[in-house]
């Protein structure tokens, strides 16, 4: 898991660098950075959806995934639990709970839901090739600088989610080998793109969406495709 370790290290390093820059950035500059992140998140989300929709063999699966995942997430109320957890951390920092919570939610989606972040661990596990993850690590490092300059050092916590996410994919790829196919990755990326777009809407204050309560939507394509492979 050399590639994943590199990716995580870049996020942590970028978060510390961005937090240092935050001290000298005025409020109006933080605001424009947040708006820039919102626009970037929306475009990344749109690109993920449009780029993969034509490859999808199950064009309505993302709708079903969002519906089922949203109901499950709302029932568990992931956003409330996440806000409470971040709130405890924020009492020890000056970042502000709600802003940090929103920033972490956006960061986790940006870092975890993308072709490189999904294909990278699979490529490393099956072919011992870390090229995708090294590339992804460089991109995430730059992104973390911008995010931390806006939301503070707390953004380094996203590295834990990235390690768990990519580590899980790595282990699953080793165990399943040929069972992972492009259909599963395509459907997962489409749902992830929608969630990233939703995060962008929140950053731009266009519409506050409980993105964290929609996160279980990412599990639905994996389960559905895995079941369909049995028949």
PDB file of N, CA and C in Angstrom, residues 1-8 111-137 140 161-177 180 185 188:
ATOM      1  N   UNK A   1       0.826  -1.207   0.000  1.00  0.00           N
ATOM      2  CA  UNK A   1       0.000   0.000   0.000  1.00  0.00           C
ATOM      3  C   UNK A   1       0.866   1.265   0.000  1.00  0.00           C
ATOM      4  N   UNK A   2       1.918   1.227  -0.783  1.00  0.00           N
ATOM      5  CA  UNK A   2       2.831   2.368  -0.862  1.00  0.00           C
ATOM      6  C   UNK A   2       2.119   3.596  -1.421  1.00  0.00           C
ATOM      7  N   UNK A   3       1.301   3.391  -2.460  1.00  0.00           N
ATOM      8  CA  UNK A   3       0.593   4.502  -3.088  1.00  0.00           C
ATOM      9  C   UNK A   3      -0.379   5.173  -2.137  1.00  0.00           C
ATOM     10  N   UNK A   4      -1.121   4.369  -1.374  1.00  0.00           N
ATOM     11  CA  UNK A   4      -2.079   4.913  -0.406  1.00  0.00           C
ATOM     12  C   UNK A   4      -1.359   5.693   0.694  1.00  0.00           C
ATOM     13  N   UNK A   5      -0.243   5.149   1.160  1.00  0.00           N
ATOM     14  CA  UNK A   5       0.541   5.838   2.189  1.00  0.00           C
ATOM     15  C   UNK A   5       1.024   7.199   1.686  1.00  0.00           C
ATOM     16  N   UNK A   6       1.469   7.232   0.437  1.00  0.00           N
ATOM     17  CA  UNK A   6       1.910   8.486  -0.173  1.00  0.00           C
ATOM     18  C   UNK A   6       0.749   9.470  -0.269  1.00  0.00           C
ATOM     19  N   UNK A   7      -0.412   8.975  -0.694  1.00  0.00           N
ATOM     20  CA  UNK A   7      -1.608   9.805  -0.842  1.00  0.00           C
ATOM     21  C   UNK A   7      -1.998  10.445   0.491  1.00  0.00           C
ATOM     22  N   UNK A   8      -1.997   9.627   1.541  1.00  0.00           N
ATOM     23  CA  UNK A   8      -2.348  10.111   2.882  1.00  0.00           C
ATOM     24  C   UNK A   8      -1.333  11.144   3.373  1.00  0.00           C
ATOM     25  N   UNK A 111     -11.640  13.549  -2.187  1.00  0.00           N
ATOM     26  CA  UNK A 111     -10.499  12.648  -2.108  1.00  0.00           C
ATOM     27  C   UNK A 111     -10.852  11.203  -2.468  1.00  0.00           C
ATOM     28  N   UNK A 112     -12.040  10.771  -2.049  1.00  0.00           N
ATOM     29  CA  UNK A 112     -12.384   9.353  -2.160  1.00  0.00           C
ATOM     30  C   UNK A 112     -13.138   8.974  -3.429  1.00  0.00           C
ATOM     31  N   UNK A 113     -13.966   9.885  -3.922  1.00  0.00           N
ATOM     32  CA  UNK A 113     -14.803   9.524  -5.067  1.00  0.00           C
ATOM     33  C   UNK A 113     -14.208  10.089  -6.340  1.00  0.00           C
ATOM     34  N   UNK A 114     -13.465   9.277  -6.995  1.00  0.00           N
ATOM     35  CA  UNK A 114     -12.830   9.665  -8.246  1.00  0.00           C
ATOM     36  C   UNK A 114     -12.183   8.435  -8.857  1.00  0.00           C
ATOM     37  N   UNK A 115     -11.992   8.453 -10.142  1.00  0.00           N
ATOM     38  CA  UNK A 115     -11.445   7.287 -10.833  1.00  0.00           C
ATOM     39  C   UNK A 115     -10.092   6.875 -10.271  1.00  0.00           C
ATOM     40  N   UNK A 116      -9.223   7.874 -10.023  1.00  0.00           N
ATOM     41  CA  UNK A 116      -7.882   7.553  -9.538  1.00  0.00           C
ATOM     42  C   UNK A 116      -7.923   6.946  -8.139  1.00  0.00           C
ATOM     43  N   UNK A 117      -8.791   7.473  -7.283  1.00  0.00           N
ATOM     44  CA  UNK A 117      -8.873   6.992  -5.905  1.00  0.00           C
ATOM     45  C   UNK A 117      -9.480   5.599  -5.819  1.00  0.00           C
ATOM     46  N   UNK A 118     -10.299   5.235  -6.799  1.00  0.00           N
ATOM     47  CA  UNK A 118     -10.925   3.914  -6.812  1.00  0.00           C
ATOM     48  C   UNK A 118     -10.068   2.917  -7.589  1.00  0.00           C
ATOM     49  N   UNK A 119      -9.631   3.328  -8.771  1.00  0.00           N
ATOM     50  CA  UNK A 119      -8.825   2.433  -9.607  1.00  0.00           C
ATOM     51  C   UNK A 119      -7.412   2.253  -9.056  1.00  0.00           C
ATOM     52  N   UNK A 120      -6.888   3.295  -8.384  1.00  0.00           N
ATOM     53  CA  UNK A 120      -5.526   3.242  -7.869  1.00  0.00           C
ATOM     54  C   UNK A 120      -5.254   2.058  -6.956  1.00  0.00           C
ATOM     55  N   UNK A 121      -6.048   1.877  -5.879  1.00  0.00           N
ATOM     56  CA  UNK A 121      -5.827   0.730  -4.997  1.00  0.00           C
ATOM     57  C   UNK A 121      -6.003  -0.609  -5.705  1.00  0.00           C
ATOM     58  N   UNK A 122      -6.947  -0.671  -6.657  1.00  0.00           N
ATOM     59  CA  UNK A 122      -7.160  -1.912  -7.411  1.00  0.00           C
ATOM     60  C   UNK A 122      -5.932  -2.228  -8.260  1.00  0.00           C
ATOM     61  N   UNK A 123      -5.414  -1.191  -8.947  1.00  0.00           N
ATOM     62  CA  UNK A 123      -4.234  -1.351  -9.783  1.00  0.00           C
ATOM     63  C   UNK A 123      -3.027  -1.767  -8.946  1.00  0.00           C
ATOM     64  N   UNK A 124      -2.898  -1.173  -7.769  1.00  0.00           N
ATOM     65  CA  UNK A 124      -1.762  -1.493  -6.905  1.00  0.00           C
ATOM     66  C   UNK A 124      -1.874  -2.914  -6.357  1.00  0.00           C
ATOM     67  N   UNK A 125      -3.095  -3.315  -6.020  1.00  0.00           N
ATOM     68  CA  UNK A 125      -3.296  -4.649  -5.458  1.00  0.00           C
ATOM     69  C   UNK A 125      -3.093  -5.756  -6.491  1.00  0.00           C
ATOM     70  N   UNK A 126      -3.610  -5.534  -7.692  1.00  0.00           N
ATOM     71  CA  UNK A 126      -3.575  -6.586  -8.706  1.00  0.00           C
ATOM     72  C   UNK A 126      -2.315  -6.570  -9.565  1.00  0.00           C
ATOM     73  N   UNK A 127      -1.791  -5.362  -9.841  1.00  0.00           N
ATOM     74  CA  UNK A 127      -0.636  -5.253 -10.755  1.00  0.00           C
ATOM     75  C   UNK A 127       0.615  -4.671 -10.105  1.00  0.00           C
ATOM     76  N   UNK A 128       0.540  -4.364  -8.809  1.00  0.00           N
ATOM     77  CA  UNK A 128       1.675  -3.770  -8.085  1.00  0.00           C
ATOM     78  C   UNK A 128       2.152  -2.475  -8.744  1.00  0.00           C
ATOM     79  N   UNK A 129       1.183  -1.716  -9.262  1.00  0.00           N
ATOM     80  CA  UNK A 129       1.472  -0.458  -9.949  1.00  0.00           C
ATOM     81  C   UNK A 129       0.844   0.689  -9.156  1.00  0.00           C
ATOM     82  N   UNK A 130       1.683   1.587  -8.631  1.00  0.00           N
ATOM     83  CA  UNK A 130       1.194   2.687  -7.790  1.00  0.00           C
ATOM     84  C   UNK A 130       1.082   4.014  -8.535  1.00  0.00           C
ATOM     85  N   UNK A 131       1.191   3.987  -9.853  1.00  0.00           N
ATOM     86  CA  UNK A 131       1.197   5.221 -10.640  1.00  0.00           C
ATOM     87  C   UNK A 131      -0.050   6.065 -10.408  1.00  0.00           C
ATOM     88  N   UNK A 132      -1.224   5.430 -10.435  1.00  0.00           N
ATOM     89  CA  UNK A 132      -2.485   6.160 -10.253  1.00  0.00           C
ATOM     90  C   UNK A 132      -2.516   6.853  -8.891  1.00  0.00           C
ATOM     91  N   UNK A 133      -2.083   6.152  -7.852  1.00  0.00           N
ATOM     92  CA  UNK A 133      -2.144   6.712  -6.498  1.00  0.00           C
ATOM     93  C   UNK A 133      -1.100   7.799  -6.287  1.00  0.00           C
ATOM     94  N   UNK A 134       0.058   7.684  -6.929  1.00  0.00           N
ATOM     95  CA  UNK A 134       1.048   8.752  -6.842  1.00  0.00           C
ATOM     96  C   UNK A 134       0.501  10.024  -7.496  1.00  0.00           C
ATOM     97  N   UNK A 135      -0.148   9.848  -8.637  1.00  0.00           N
ATOM     98  CA  UNK A 135      -0.761  10.987  -9.333  1.00  0.00           C
ATOM     99  C   UNK A 135      -1.874  11.583  -8.484  1.00  0.00           C
ATOM    100  N   UNK A 136      -2.717  10.710  -7.930  1.00  0.00           N
ATOM    101  CA  UNK A 136      -3.825  11.170  -7.093  1.00  0.00           C
ATOM    102  C   UNK A 136      -3.307  11.883  -5.848  1.00  0.00           C
ATOM    103  N   UNK A 137      -2.205  11.390  -5.295  1.00  0.00           N
ATOM    104  CA  UNK A 137      -1.624  11.999  -4.106  1.00  0.00           C
ATOM    105  C   UNK A 137      -1.168  13.429  -4.357  1.00  0.00           C
ATOM    106  N   UNK A 140      -4.338  15.537  -4.582  1.00  0.00           N
ATOM    107  CA  UNK A 140      -4.955  15.705  -3.261  1.00  0.00           C
ATOM    108  C   UNK A 140      -4.129  16.625  -2.371  1.00  0.00           C
ATOM    109  N   UNK A 161     -10.062   8.995   6.644  1.00  0.00           N
ATOM    110  CA  UNK A 161     -11.097   8.443   5.772  1.00  0.00           C
ATOM    111  C   UNK A 161     -10.484   7.917   4.474  1.00  0.00           C
ATOM    112  N   UNK A 162      -9.503   8.649   3.941  1.00  0.00           N
ATOM    113  CA  UNK A 162      -8.847   8.222   2.696  1.00  0.00           C
ATOM    114  C   UNK A 162      -8.104   6.907   2.901  1.00  0.00           C
ATOM    115  N   UNK A 163      -7.399   6.794   4.031  1.00  0.00           N
ATOM    116  CA  UNK A 163      -6.663   5.557   4.311  1.00  0.00           C
ATOM    117  C   UNK A 163      -7.625   4.374   4.450  1.00  0.00           C
ATOM    118  N   UNK A 164      -8.739   4.599   5.169  1.00  0.00           N
ATOM    119  CA  UNK A 164      -9.724   3.534   5.351  1.00  0.00           C
ATOM    120  C   UNK A 164     -10.367   3.148   4.021  1.00  0.00           C
ATOM    121  N   UNK A 165     -10.691   4.159   3.196  1.00  0.00           N
ATOM    122  CA  UNK A 165     -11.338   3.938   1.909  1.00  0.00           C
ATOM    123  C   UNK A 165     -10.427   3.182   0.947  1.00  0.00           C
ATOM    124  N   UNK A 166      -9.235   3.724   0.706  1.00  0.00           N
ATOM    125  CA  UNK A 166      -8.330   3.090  -0.241  1.00  0.00           C
ATOM    126  C   UNK A 166      -7.800   1.763   0.291  1.00  0.00           C
ATOM    127  N   UNK A 167      -7.593   1.688   1.613  1.00  0.00           N
ATOM    128  CA  UNK A 167      -7.144   0.436   2.205  1.00  0.00           C
ATOM    129  C   UNK A 167      -8.177  -0.666   2.050  1.00  0.00           C
ATOM    130  N   UNK A 168      -9.444  -0.298   2.213  1.00  0.00           N
ATOM    131  CA  UNK A 168     -10.526  -1.279   2.054  1.00  0.00           C
ATOM    132  C   UNK A 168     -10.611  -1.776   0.622  1.00  0.00           C
ATOM    133  N   UNK A 169     -10.503  -0.839  -0.322  1.00  0.00           N
ATOM    134  CA  UNK A 169     -10.550  -1.220  -1.733  1.00  0.00           C
ATOM    135  C   UNK A 169      -9.371  -2.134  -2.067  1.00  0.00           C
ATOM    136  N   UNK A 170      -8.204  -1.820  -1.526  1.00  0.00           N
ATOM    137  CA  UNK A 170      -7.000  -2.628  -1.758  1.00  0.00           C
ATOM    138  C   UNK A 170      -7.203  -4.064  -1.265  1.00  0.00           C
ATOM    139  N   UNK A 171      -7.712  -4.198  -0.048  1.00  0.00           N
ATOM    140  CA  UNK A 171      -7.925  -5.524   0.531  1.00  0.00           C
ATOM    141  C   UNK A 171      -8.999  -6.291  -0.237  1.00  0.00           C
ATOM    142  N   UNK A 172     -10.100  -5.598  -0.571  1.00  0.00           N
ATOM    143  CA  UNK A 172     -11.186  -6.234  -1.322  1.00  0.00           C
ATOM    144  C   UNK A 172     -10.694  -6.702  -2.682  1.00  0.00           C
ATOM    145  N   UNK A 173      -9.871  -5.882  -3.343  1.00  0.00           N
ATOM    146  CA  UNK A 173      -9.328  -6.250  -4.653  1.00  0.00           C
ATOM    147  C   UNK A 173      -8.460  -7.499  -4.553  1.00  0.00           C
ATOM    148  N   UNK A 174      -7.690  -7.601  -3.484  1.00  0.00           N
ATOM    149  CA  UNK A 174      -6.859  -8.789  -3.282  1.00  0.00           C
ATOM    150  C   UNK A 174      -7.713 -10.038  -3.072  1.00  0.00           C
ATOM    151  N   UNK A 175      -8.801  -9.865  -2.317  1.00  0.00           N
ATOM    152  CA  UNK A 175      -9.653 -11.003  -1.998  1.00  0.00           C
ATOM    153  C   UNK A 175     -10.529 -11.437  -3.169  1.00  0.00           C
ATOM    154  N   UNK A 176     -11.065 -10.448  -3.892  1.00  0.00           N
ATOM    155  CA  UNK A 176     -12.009 -10.765  -4.971  1.00  0.00           C
ATOM    156  C   UNK A 176     -11.343 -10.987  -6.320  1.00  0.00           C
ATOM    157  N   UNK A 177     -10.147 -10.409  -6.488  1.00  0.00           N
ATOM    158  CA  UNK A 177      -9.404 -10.538  -7.741  1.00  0.00           C
ATOM    159  C   UNK A 177     -10.270 -10.160  -8.943  1.00  0.00           C
ATOM    160  N   UNK A 180     -14.141  -7.885  -9.407  1.00  0.00           N
ATOM    161  CA  UNK A 180     -14.367  -6.445  -9.579  1.00  0.00           C
ATOM    162  C   UNK A 180     -14.358  -6.123 -11.057  1.00  0.00           C
ATOM    163  N   UNK A 185     -17.401   0.024 -10.923  1.00  0.00           N
ATOM    164  CA  UNK A 185     -16.666   1.283 -10.786  1.00  0.00           C
ATOM    165  C   UNK A 185     -17.420   2.423 -11.455  1.00  0.00           C
ATOM    166  N   UNK A 188     -20.501   3.382  -9.335  1.00  0.00           N
ATOM    167  CA  UNK A 188     -20.048   4.019  -8.102  1.00  0.00           C
ATOM    168  C   UNK A 188     -19.594   5.452  -8.365  1.00  0.00           C
TER     169      UNK A 188
END
